[in-house]
Amino acid sequence: MAKILVTGATGQIGAELTLALRERHGADNVIAAGHRREPSGNLAQTGPYLSLDVRDAAALDAVVSGQRITVIYHLAALLSAVAEEQPLQAWDINMNGLLNVLESARKHGCQVFFPSSIAAFGPGTPPFDTPQDTVQHPSTIYGITKVTGELLCDYYHCRYGVDARGVRYPGLISNQVLPGGGTTDYAVDIFYAAVKQRHYDCFLRADTQLDMMYMPDAIQAAIQLMETDANRLMHRNGFNVTAMSFTPAQLAAEIQQHLPGFTIGYAIDPLRQAIADSWPRHMDDSAARVEWGWQPQYDLTAMVTDMLRHITAKLRNE
Ligand code: AKB
């Protein structure tokens, strides 16, 4: 039976992934670990939680060995925009955290999930139908930690046989926990503003096309990849995965189908615009589709309908 540790469990992905894993493996078999935010709602009520800074190698190793952990979903990280403001801290959390996780996994025989990102690509990468294996030369510290993370995971697999796997997530859209500090956060913020104020000022240009995914698909991708027979995998880490690709203007037009009075304006943040401009527009995720059956369920229309339903209900209850 799997005994799972989720680091970064209070974050945007972690909170929902922990609940999905608890449904699948039983609440007591999934330990949520967080550091910078307090657990809230279902996360705190449905199973074990502990406070853990992934930079503390001894503390992490004590949890992994003491709790007889067999699988680690390592989600603790700083996102792209906040990392650009604190590059040394981003390196410390994103790299030393991962290294500590891989070392514990090596010592105790754990499987590891590591989320990379579209940020692992850079301005020299082909922006459309970005291949699985291509130029990776990111211009952000976050992207550098993601490429290095992919390489470290491959290294620990080749050198020590650690079963480390991962995907390159695009921007993730969700309605439980806010992202915070990312370049694609506009695609979440816009829903709250649309429901509350019927207006949103976007920090990216109207024509900034980026890959995106709705959270239920992101959760499915992580679990499905981790449960795939290893013999099917030709790659292990950094699988391109995407579900849709749109611009702020296209997202606003889709929201207007539901809320005709909604308007969008643009107040460009040069830092986040430069980051977005360095990322691909649309990745080719055929390797994930072929090697482990990746198949997203939500396109732009389905995602917007579901997001508006959830955010409206959430704000009504606040
Ligand atoms: C960010 O915007 O930093 C993240 C990402 C694309 O990795 N959402």
Short mmCIF file of C-alpha atoms and ligand atoms in Angstrom, two decimals:
data_model
loop_
_atom_site.label_atom_id
_atom_site.label_comp_id
_atom_site.label_asym_id
_atom_site.label_seq_id
_atom_site.Cartn_x
_atom_site.Cartn_y
_atom_site.Cartn_z
CA MET A 1 0.00 0.00 0.00
CA ALA A 2 1.28 3.48 -0.89
CA LYS A 3 2.11 5.93 1.91
CA ILE A 4 2.22 9.38 0.36
CA LEU A 5 3.79 12.71 1.34
CA VAL A 6 2.64 15.88 -0.45
CA THR A 7 4.98 18.86 0.03
CA GLY A 8 3.56 22.30 -0.73
CA ALA A 9 0.17 20.85 0.19
CA THR A 10 -1.32 24.23 1.08
CA GLY A 11 -0.57 25.62 -2.39
CA GLN A 12 -2.70 25.83 -5.54
CA ILE A 13 -1.97 22.29 -6.80
CA GLY A 14 -1.16 20.68 -3.47
CA ALA A 15 -4.48 21.40 -1.76
CA GLU A 16 -6.53 19.74 -4.50
CA LEU A 17 -4.04 16.95 -5.23
CA THR A 18 -3.95 15.95 -1.53
CA LEU A 19 -7.74 15.58 -1.46
CA ALA A 20 -7.74 13.53 -4.68
CA LEU A 21 -5.01 11.25 -3.33
CA ARG A 22 -6.88 10.82 -0.03
CA GLU A 23 -9.98 9.73 -1.95
CA ARG A 24 -7.86 7.20 -3.81
CA HIS A 25 -5.57 5.85 -1.09
CA GLY A 26 -7.41 6.58 2.17
CA ALA A 27 -7.04 9.75 4.23
CA ASP A 28 -4.51 8.36 6.72
CA ASN A 29 -2.16 7.29 3.92
CA VAL A 30 -1.68 10.82 2.55
CA ILE A 31 0.29 13.26 4.69
CA ALA A 32 -0.03 16.91 3.73
CA ALA A 33 3.02 19.06 4.49
CA GLY A 34 3.11 22.83 4.20
CA HIS A 35 5.26 25.68 5.42
CA ARG A 36 4.27 29.17 4.39
CA ARG A 37 0.45 28.97 4.48
CA GLU A 38 -1.86 27.41 7.08
CA PRO A 39 -4.06 24.52 5.89
CA SER A 40 -7.70 25.47 5.58
CA GLY A 41 -11.08 23.85 4.94
CA ASN A 42 -11.10 20.26 3.72
CA LEU A 43 -7.32 19.95 3.69
CA ALA A 44 -7.07 20.45 7.46
CA GLN A 45 -10.13 18.35 8.24
CA THR A 46 -9.67 15.28 6.06
CA GLY A 47 -6.30 13.86 7.14
CA PRO A 48 -2.85 14.30 8.64
CA TYR A 49 -1.03 17.62 8.24
CA LEU A 50 2.41 18.68 9.36
CA SER A 51 4.49 21.82 9.10
CA LEU A 52 7.67 21.14 7.11
CA ASP A 53 10.26 23.35 5.44
CA VAL A 54 11.64 21.26 2.54
CA ARG A 55 14.97 23.07 2.89
CA ASP A 56 15.46 21.30 6.23
CA ALA A 57 16.93 18.01 4.98
CA ALA A 58 16.99 16.33 8.41
CA ALA A 59 13.37 17.21 9.19
CA LEU A 60 12.24 16.00 5.76
CA ASP A 61 14.19 12.77 6.07
CA ALA A 62 12.76 12.13 9.55
CA VAL A 63 9.22 12.39 8.14
CA VAL A 64 10.01 10.14 5.16
CA SER A 65 11.65 7.44 7.28
CA GLY A 66 9.43 7.81 10.37
CA GLN A 67 6.18 7.67 8.39
CA ARG A 68 7.49 4.97 6.00
CA ILE A 69 6.70 7.16 2.99
CA THR A 70 6.74 5.37 -0.40
CA VAL A 71 5.68 8.20 -2.73
CA ILE A 72 6.50 11.94 -2.59
CA TYR A 73 4.58 14.53 -4.62
CA HIS A 74 6.97 17.46 -4.29
CA LEU A 75 5.06 20.66 -4.99
CA ALA A 76 6.75 23.18 -2.68
CA ALA A 77 8.22 25.95 -4.86
CA LEU A 78 8.19 29.67 -5.59
CA LEU A 79 6.44 30.65 -8.84
CA SER A 80 7.87 32.69 -11.70
CA ALA A 81 7.10 36.34 -10.86
CA VAL A 82 7.88 36.15 -7.15
CA ALA A 83 11.04 34.14 -7.94
CA GLU A 84 12.24 36.99 -10.16
CA GLU A 85 11.90 39.34 -7.17
CA GLN A 86 13.75 36.96 -4.80
CA PRO A 87 16.11 34.91 -7.01
CA LEU A 88 18.32 33.61 -4.18
CA GLN A 89 15.36 32.48 -2.13
CA ALA A 90 13.81 30.90 -5.23
CA TRP A 91 17.00 28.94 -5.86
CA ASP A 92 17.14 27.88 -2.20
CA ILE A 93 13.52 26.68 -2.01
CA ASN A 94 13.17 25.26 -5.52
CA MET A 95 16.59 23.58 -5.82
CA ASN A 96 17.61 22.64 -2.28
CA GLY A 97 14.06 21.50 -1.56
CA LEU A 98 14.13 19.17 -4.57
CA LEU A 99 17.62 17.90 -3.79
CA ASN A 100 16.53 17.03 -0.24
CA VAL A 101 13.47 15.21 -1.56
CA LEU A 102 15.55 13.22 -4.08
CA GLU A 103 18.11 12.32 -1.41
CA SER A 104 15.41 11.03 0.94
CA ALA A 105 13.82 9.17 -1.97
CA ARG A 106 17.19 7.58 -2.76
CA LYS A 107 17.74 6.49 0.84
CA HIS A 108 14.24 5.18 1.45
CA GLY A 109 13.25 3.91 -2.02
CA CYS A 110 10.45 6.41 -2.72
CA GLN A 111 8.83 7.33 -6.02
CA VAL A 112 8.90 11.11 -6.71
CA PHE A 113 6.64 13.47 -8.69
CA PHE A 114 8.23 16.79 -9.69
CA PRO A 115 6.20 19.43 -11.54
CA SER A 116 8.19 21.29 -14.16
CA SER A 117 6.60 24.08 -16.21
CA ILE A 118 6.36 25.84 -19.57
CA ALA A 119 8.92 28.09 -17.85
CA ALA A 120 11.56 25.43 -18.55
CA PHE A 121 11.59 26.86 -22.08
CA GLY A 122 12.97 30.21 -23.19
CA PRO A 123 13.08 32.74 -26.01
CA GLY A 124 15.09 30.40 -28.27
CA THR A 125 12.51 27.60 -28.05
CA PRO A 126 10.12 27.08 -31.01
CA PRO A 127 6.96 28.84 -29.67
CA PHE A 128 4.33 26.86 -31.58
CA ASP A 129 3.97 23.07 -31.34
CA THR A 130 6.97 23.22 -29.00
CA PRO A 131 8.53 19.75 -29.27
CA GLN A 132 9.05 17.48 -26.27
CA ASP A 133 12.80 17.51 -26.83
CA THR A 134 14.04 20.90 -27.96
CA VAL A 135 16.05 23.99 -26.97
CA GLN A 136 15.64 24.76 -23.25
CA HIS A 137 17.34 27.99 -22.43
CA PRO A 138 15.06 29.88 -19.99
CA SER A 139 15.69 33.52 -19.14
CA THR A 140 14.08 33.41 -15.66
CA ILE A 141 15.43 32.03 -12.38
CA TYR A 142 12.21 30.01 -12.00
CA GLY A 143 12.77 28.46 -15.43
CA ILE A 144 16.38 27.70 -14.59
CA THR A 145 15.25 25.85 -11.44
CA LYS A 146 12.72 23.91 -13.51
CA VAL A 147 15.24 22.77 -16.18
CA THR A 148 17.74 21.89 -13.47
CA GLY A 149 14.99 20.03 -11.60
CA GLU A 150 14.13 17.97 -14.68
CA LEU A 151 17.82 17.12 -15.13
CA LEU A 152 18.30 16.27 -11.44
CA CYS A 153 15.29 13.93 -11.52
CA ASP A 154 16.67 12.20 -14.63
CA TYR A 155 20.08 12.01 -12.95
CA TYR A 156 18.70 10.40 -9.78
CA HIS A 157 16.85 7.90 -11.94
CA CYS A 158 19.86 6.97 -14.11
CA ARG A 159 22.42 7.05 -11.31
CA TYR A 160 20.45 5.62 -8.37
CA GLY A 161 17.30 4.12 -9.88
CA VAL A 162 14.97 6.63 -8.16
CA ASP A 163 11.59 6.49 -9.92
CA ALA A 164 11.26 10.26 -10.41
CA ARG A 165 8.64 11.44 -12.92
CA GLY A 166 7.17 14.78 -13.92
CA VAL A 167 5.29 16.99 -16.33
CA ARG A 168 5.74 20.52 -17.68
CA TYR A 169 2.56 22.20 -16.48
CA PRO A 170 1.16 25.20 -18.34
CA GLY A 171 -0.73 27.94 -16.47
CA LEU A 172 -3.14 26.25 -14.05
CA ILE A 173 -6.67 27.55 -13.47
CA SER A 174 -8.46 26.56 -10.27
CA ASN A 175 -11.10 27.72 -7.80
CA GLN A 176 -10.01 26.37 -4.40
CA VAL A 177 -6.64 27.93 -3.48
CA LEU A 178 -5.30 31.05 -5.23
CA PRO A 179 -1.97 30.58 -7.06
CA GLY A 180 0.11 33.63 -5.99
CA GLY A 181 3.31 34.88 -7.56
CA GLY A 182 2.88 33.37 -11.02
CA THR A 183 2.78 34.92 -14.49
CA THR A 184 -0.34 33.00 -15.52
CA ASP A 185 -2.26 34.03 -12.35
CA TYR A 186 -4.33 36.49 -14.41
CA ALA A 187 -6.31 33.52 -15.73
CA VAL A 188 -7.55 32.85 -12.17
CA ASP A 189 -7.84 36.45 -10.94
CA ILE A 190 -10.06 37.39 -13.89
CA PHE A 191 -12.87 35.09 -12.67
CA TYR A 192 -13.06 36.65 -9.20
CA ALA A 193 -13.04 40.15 -10.69
CA ALA A 194 -15.63 39.21 -13.30
CA VAL A 195 -18.07 37.87 -10.71
CA LYS A 196 -17.43 40.63 -8.14
CA GLN A 197 -16.88 43.78 -10.21
CA ARG A 198 -17.74 42.85 -13.81
CA HIS A 199 -14.35 44.33 -14.77
CA TYR A 200 -10.74 43.15 -14.76
CA ASP A 201 -7.48 44.98 -15.47
CA CYS A 202 -5.10 42.39 -16.90
CA PHE A 203 -1.35 42.59 -16.29
CA LEU A 204 -0.54 40.84 -19.59
CA ARG A 205 -1.15 42.22 -23.12
CA ALA A 206 -4.40 41.25 -24.84
CA ASP A 207 -2.59 39.05 -27.39
CA THR A 208 -0.34 37.09 -24.99
CA GLN A 209 -1.09 33.50 -25.96
CA LEU A 210 -0.08 30.81 -23.42
CA ASP A 211 -0.87 27.16 -22.73
CA MET A 212 -3.35 26.59 -19.88
CA MET A 213 -5.05 23.75 -18.02
CA TYR A 214 -7.97 23.37 -15.60
CA MET A 215 -7.01 21.89 -12.22
CA PRO A 216 -8.99 18.61 -12.49
CA ASP A 217 -6.88 17.78 -15.57
CA ALA A 218 -3.65 18.78 -13.79
CA ILE A 219 -4.47 16.43 -10.90
CA GLN A 220 -5.35 13.65 -13.32
CA ALA A 221 -2.06 14.15 -15.19
CA ALA A 222 0.04 13.80 -12.02
CA ILE A 223 -1.74 10.69 -10.75
CA GLN A 224 -1.94 9.03 -14.17
CA LEU A 225 1.76 9.53 -14.92
CA MET A 226 2.77 8.20 -11.49
CA GLU A 227 0.61 5.09 -11.92
CA THR A 228 1.75 4.27 -15.46
CA ASP A 229 3.78 1.09 -15.97
CA ALA A 230 7.40 2.29 -16.14
CA ASN A 231 8.03 0.07 -19.17
CA ARG A 232 5.78 2.35 -21.25
CA LEU A 233 7.87 5.46 -20.52
CA MET A 234 10.55 6.57 -22.96
CA HIS A 235 10.78 9.94 -21.19
CA ARG A 236 10.36 10.21 -17.42
CA ASN A 237 10.53 13.89 -16.54
CA GLY A 238 9.39 17.09 -18.11
CA PHE A 239 6.51 15.69 -20.20
CA ASN A 240 4.84 18.52 -22.14
CA VAL A 241 1.15 18.60 -21.17
CA THR A 242 -1.46 21.13 -22.23
CA ALA A 243 -5.24 21.36 -22.49
CA MET A 244 -5.92 24.71 -24.15
CA SER A 245 -4.05 27.77 -25.37
CA PHE A 246 -5.54 31.26 -25.32
CA THR A 247 -4.92 34.99 -24.92
CA PRO A 248 -6.42 37.29 -22.25
CA ALA A 249 -8.70 38.75 -24.94
CA GLN A 250 -9.99 35.29 -25.88
CA LEU A 251 -10.59 34.37 -22.22
CA ALA A 252 -12.45 37.64 -21.65
CA ALA A 253 -14.64 36.97 -24.73
CA GLU A 254 -15.53 33.53 -23.37
CA ILE A 255 -16.46 35.01 -19.97
CA GLN A 256 -18.62 37.59 -21.77
CA GLN A 257 -20.71 34.71 -23.18
CA HIS A 258 -21.89 34.18 -19.58
CA LEU A 259 -21.58 37.74 -18.21
CA PRO A 260 -22.37 40.11 -21.12
CA GLY A 261 -21.59 43.22 -19.01
CA PHE A 262 -18.03 42.07 -18.24
CA THR A 263 -15.22 44.33 -19.51
CA ILE A 264 -11.45 43.92 -19.58
CA GLY A 265 -8.75 46.60 -19.49
CA TYR A 266 -4.97 46.30 -19.62
CA ALA A 267 -2.43 47.59 -17.05
CA ILE A 268 0.71 45.82 -18.23
CA ASP A 269 3.25 44.64 -15.67
CA PRO A 270 6.59 44.76 -17.55
CA LEU A 271 8.15 42.02 -15.39
CA ARG A 272 5.39 39.48 -15.95
CA GLN A 273 4.94 40.49 -19.61
CA ALA A 274 8.64 39.83 -20.26
CA ILE A 275 8.37 36.44 -18.56
CA ALA A 276 5.29 35.49 -20.59
CA ASP A 277 6.93 36.65 -23.81
CA SER A 278 9.81 34.24 -23.17
CA TRP A 279 7.50 31.18 -22.90
CA PRO A 280 6.05 29.02 -25.68
CA ARG A 281 2.60 29.76 -27.08
CA HIS A 282 1.50 26.16 -27.55
CA MET A 283 3.34 22.94 -26.72
CA ASP A 284 3.15 19.63 -28.54
CA ASP A 285 2.16 17.11 -25.86
CA SER A 286 2.03 14.02 -28.07
CA ALA A 287 4.77 12.21 -26.10
CA ALA A 288 2.55 12.29 -22.98
CA ARG A 289 -0.45 11.15 -25.03
CA VAL A 290 1.46 8.22 -26.54
CA GLU A 291 3.55 7.12 -23.54
CA TRP A 292 0.96 7.30 -20.75
CA GLY A 293 -2.39 8.15 -22.36
CA TRP A 294 -2.63 11.84 -21.42
CA GLN A 295 -6.04 13.19 -22.47
CA PRO A 296 -7.43 16.42 -20.97
CA GLN A 297 -11.17 16.69 -20.29
CA TYR A 298 -11.61 20.49 -20.18
CA ASP A 299 -11.33 22.91 -23.09
CA LEU A 300 -11.78 26.71 -22.82
CA THR A 301 -15.59 26.60 -22.98
CA ALA A 302 -15.99 23.81 -20.42
CA MET A 303 -13.42 25.36 -18.07
CA VAL A 304 -15.03 28.84 -18.12
CA THR A 305 -18.51 27.41 -17.47
CA ASP A 306 -17.27 25.38 -14.51
CA MET A 307 -15.08 28.16 -13.07
CA LEU A 308 -17.92 30.71 -13.13
CA ARG A 309 -20.27 28.23 -11.44
CA HIS A 310 -17.77 27.54 -8.64
CA ILE A 311 -16.60 31.12 -8.11
CA THR A 312 -20.18 32.46 -8.05
CA ALA A 313 -21.15 29.89 -5.39
CA LYS A 314 -17.97 30.52 -3.40
CA LEU A 315 -18.40 34.32 -3.33
CA ARG A 316 -22.11 33.97 -2.47
CA ASN A 317 -21.17 31.92 0.61
CA GLU A 318 -18.45 34.30 1.84
C1 AKB B 1 3.75 30.63 -13.22
O1 AKB B 1 3.08 31.43 -13.87
O2 AKB B 1 4.81 30.92 -12.65
C2 AKB B 1 3.28 29.20 -13.16
C3 AKB B 1 3.89 28.38 -14.25
C4 AKB B 1 3.43 28.53 -15.64
O3 AKB B 1 4.76 27.60 -13.98
N1 AKB B 1 1.86 29.14 -13.25
#
